[in-house]
Short mmCIF file of C-alpha atoms and ligand atoms in Angstrom, two decimals:
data_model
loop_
_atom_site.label_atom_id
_atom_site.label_comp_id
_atom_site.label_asym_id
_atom_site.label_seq_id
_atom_site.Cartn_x
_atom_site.Cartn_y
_atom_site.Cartn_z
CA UNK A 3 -9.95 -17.13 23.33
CA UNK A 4 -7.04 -18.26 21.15
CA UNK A 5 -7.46 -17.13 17.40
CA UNK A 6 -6.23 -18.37 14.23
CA UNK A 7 -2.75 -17.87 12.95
CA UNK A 8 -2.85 -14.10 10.18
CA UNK A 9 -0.46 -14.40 7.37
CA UNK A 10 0.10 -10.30 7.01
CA UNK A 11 0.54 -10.74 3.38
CA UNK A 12 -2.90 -11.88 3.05
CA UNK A 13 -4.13 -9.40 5.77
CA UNK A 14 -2.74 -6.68 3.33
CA UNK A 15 -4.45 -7.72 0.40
CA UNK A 16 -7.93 -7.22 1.95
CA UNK A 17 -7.82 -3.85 1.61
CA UNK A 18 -6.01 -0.98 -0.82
CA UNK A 19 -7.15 2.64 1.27
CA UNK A 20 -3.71 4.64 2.06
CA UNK A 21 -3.02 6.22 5.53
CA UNK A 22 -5.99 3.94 6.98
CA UNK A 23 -4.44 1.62 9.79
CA UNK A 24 -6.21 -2.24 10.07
CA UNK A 25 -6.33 -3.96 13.20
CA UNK A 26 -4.74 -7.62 12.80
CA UNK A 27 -4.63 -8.45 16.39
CA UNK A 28 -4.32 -6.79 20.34
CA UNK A 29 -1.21 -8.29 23.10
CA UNK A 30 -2.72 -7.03 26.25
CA UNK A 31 -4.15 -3.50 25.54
CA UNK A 32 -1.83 -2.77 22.91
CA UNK A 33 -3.23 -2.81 19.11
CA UNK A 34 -1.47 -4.63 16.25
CA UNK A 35 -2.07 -2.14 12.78
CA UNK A 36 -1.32 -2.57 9.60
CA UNK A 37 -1.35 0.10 7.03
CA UNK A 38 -0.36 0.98 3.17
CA UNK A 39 1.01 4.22 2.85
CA UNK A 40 2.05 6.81 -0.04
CA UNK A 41 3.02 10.36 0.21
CA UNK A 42 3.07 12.41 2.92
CA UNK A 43 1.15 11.99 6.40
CA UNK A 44 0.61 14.98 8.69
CA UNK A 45 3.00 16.53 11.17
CA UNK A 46 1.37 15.08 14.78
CA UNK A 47 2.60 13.99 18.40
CA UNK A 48 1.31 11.33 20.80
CA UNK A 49 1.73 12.76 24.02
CA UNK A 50 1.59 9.75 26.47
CA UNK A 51 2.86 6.62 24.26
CA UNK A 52 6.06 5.93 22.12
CA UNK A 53 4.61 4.79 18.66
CA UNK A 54 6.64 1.62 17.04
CA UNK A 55 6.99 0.87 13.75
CA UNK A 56 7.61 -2.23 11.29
CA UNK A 57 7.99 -1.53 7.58
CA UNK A 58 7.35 -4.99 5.59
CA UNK A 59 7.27 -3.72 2.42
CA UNK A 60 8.82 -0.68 0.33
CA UNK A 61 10.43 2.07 2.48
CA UNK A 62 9.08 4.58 5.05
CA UNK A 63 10.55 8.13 6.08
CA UNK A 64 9.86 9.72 8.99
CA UNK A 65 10.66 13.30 10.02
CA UNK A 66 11.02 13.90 13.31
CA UNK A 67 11.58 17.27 15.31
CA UNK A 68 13.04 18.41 18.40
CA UNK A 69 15.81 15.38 17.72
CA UNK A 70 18.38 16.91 15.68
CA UNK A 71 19.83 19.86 13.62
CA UNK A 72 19.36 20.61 10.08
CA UNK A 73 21.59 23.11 10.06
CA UNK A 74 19.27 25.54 9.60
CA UNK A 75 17.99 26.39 13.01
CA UNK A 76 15.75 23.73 13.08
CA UNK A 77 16.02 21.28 15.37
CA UNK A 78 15.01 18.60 13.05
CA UNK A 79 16.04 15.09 11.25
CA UNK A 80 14.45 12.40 8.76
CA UNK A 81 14.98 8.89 9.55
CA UNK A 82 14.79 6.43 6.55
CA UNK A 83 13.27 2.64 7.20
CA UNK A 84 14.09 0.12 4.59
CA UNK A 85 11.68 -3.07 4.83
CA UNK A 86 12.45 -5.06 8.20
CA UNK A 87 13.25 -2.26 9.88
CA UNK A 88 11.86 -1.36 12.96
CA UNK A 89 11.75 2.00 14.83
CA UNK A 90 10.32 3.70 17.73
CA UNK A 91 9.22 7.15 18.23
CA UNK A 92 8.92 8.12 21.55
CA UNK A 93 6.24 10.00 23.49
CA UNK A 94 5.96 13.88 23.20
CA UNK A 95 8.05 13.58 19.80
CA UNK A 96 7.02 15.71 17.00
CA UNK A 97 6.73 13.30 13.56
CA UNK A 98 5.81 13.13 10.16
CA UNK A 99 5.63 9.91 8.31
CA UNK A 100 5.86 9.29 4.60
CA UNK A 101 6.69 7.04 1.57
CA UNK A 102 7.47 7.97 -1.77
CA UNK A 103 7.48 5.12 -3.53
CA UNK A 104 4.81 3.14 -1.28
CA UNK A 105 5.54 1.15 1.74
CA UNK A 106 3.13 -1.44 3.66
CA UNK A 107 3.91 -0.84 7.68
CA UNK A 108 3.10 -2.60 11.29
CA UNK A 109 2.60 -0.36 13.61
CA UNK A 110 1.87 -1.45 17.82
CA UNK A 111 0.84 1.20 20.15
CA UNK A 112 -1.93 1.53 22.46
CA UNK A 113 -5.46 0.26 21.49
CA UNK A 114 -7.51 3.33 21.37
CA UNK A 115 -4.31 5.36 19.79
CA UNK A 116 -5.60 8.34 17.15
CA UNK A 117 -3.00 8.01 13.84
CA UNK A 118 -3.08 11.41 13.65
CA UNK A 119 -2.12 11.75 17.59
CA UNK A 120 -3.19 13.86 20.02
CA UNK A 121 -1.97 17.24 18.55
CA UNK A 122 -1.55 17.86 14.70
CA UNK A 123 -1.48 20.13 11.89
CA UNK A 124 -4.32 20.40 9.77
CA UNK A 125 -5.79 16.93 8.17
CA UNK A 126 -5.50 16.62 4.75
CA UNK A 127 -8.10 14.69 2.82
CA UNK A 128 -6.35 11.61 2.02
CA UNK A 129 -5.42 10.57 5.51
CA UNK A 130 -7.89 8.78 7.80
CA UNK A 131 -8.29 10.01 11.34
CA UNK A 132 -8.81 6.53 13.16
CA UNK A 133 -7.96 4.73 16.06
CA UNK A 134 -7.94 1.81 13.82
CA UNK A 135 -10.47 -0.34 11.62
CA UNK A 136 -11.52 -3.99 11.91
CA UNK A 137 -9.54 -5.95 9.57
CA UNK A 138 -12.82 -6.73 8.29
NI1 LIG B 27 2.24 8.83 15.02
#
């Protein structure tokens, strides 16, 4: 089936919820998200896929563990994403997204995917535990 052309910008205007990933379109068995995010999101790992991500709008920060050194023992680093920047993080990596100013994201990963991954620390209120929903 082919389907009609989705401007994103227009995508992201049907809906306002934070941390609550839209499904614009699937390549193969992979899911095409879109999501607005603010604050913090929750410490999590995908254990069998690398997750990628798009910002188109604002800025986006993720933490990432097990990559780095903070001088402090930790094995940890924070990479910053300006808009039209994409990143990857791989499988079995430890992350932690956020925005603190706002950013609108694309993210493509594996239809089926949870956002909060397959391990994580507790789920605070304001973020949706989804595998994605209908654009709608
Ligand atoms: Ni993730």
């Amino acid at each position: 089936m082919i389907s009609e052309p989705i401007l994103l910008q227009t995508a992201l205007a049907r809906f306002d919820s934070l941390w609550s990933p839209r499904i614009v379109t699937r390549v193969n068995d992979y899911d095409v998200r879109i999501a607005k995010v603010a604050g913090e999101h929750v410490w999590h790992v995908h254990e069998n896929t690398d997750e990628f991500f798009l910002v188109l709008e604002g800025e986006l920060t993720i933490a990432l563990r097990g990559t780095g050194d903070d001088g402090a023992g930790r094995s940890e680093r924070v990479v910053t994403l300006p808009q039209g920047a994409v990143f990857v993080v791989p499988r079995g990596t430890e992350h932690r997204p956020s925005s603190a100013a706002g950013a609108s994201i694309l993210m493509f990963e594996p239809a089926g995917t949870p956002s909060v991954g397959d391990r994580h620390d507790p789920v605070p209120g304001h973020i949706d535990v989804t595998t994605g929903h209908a654009l709608g």
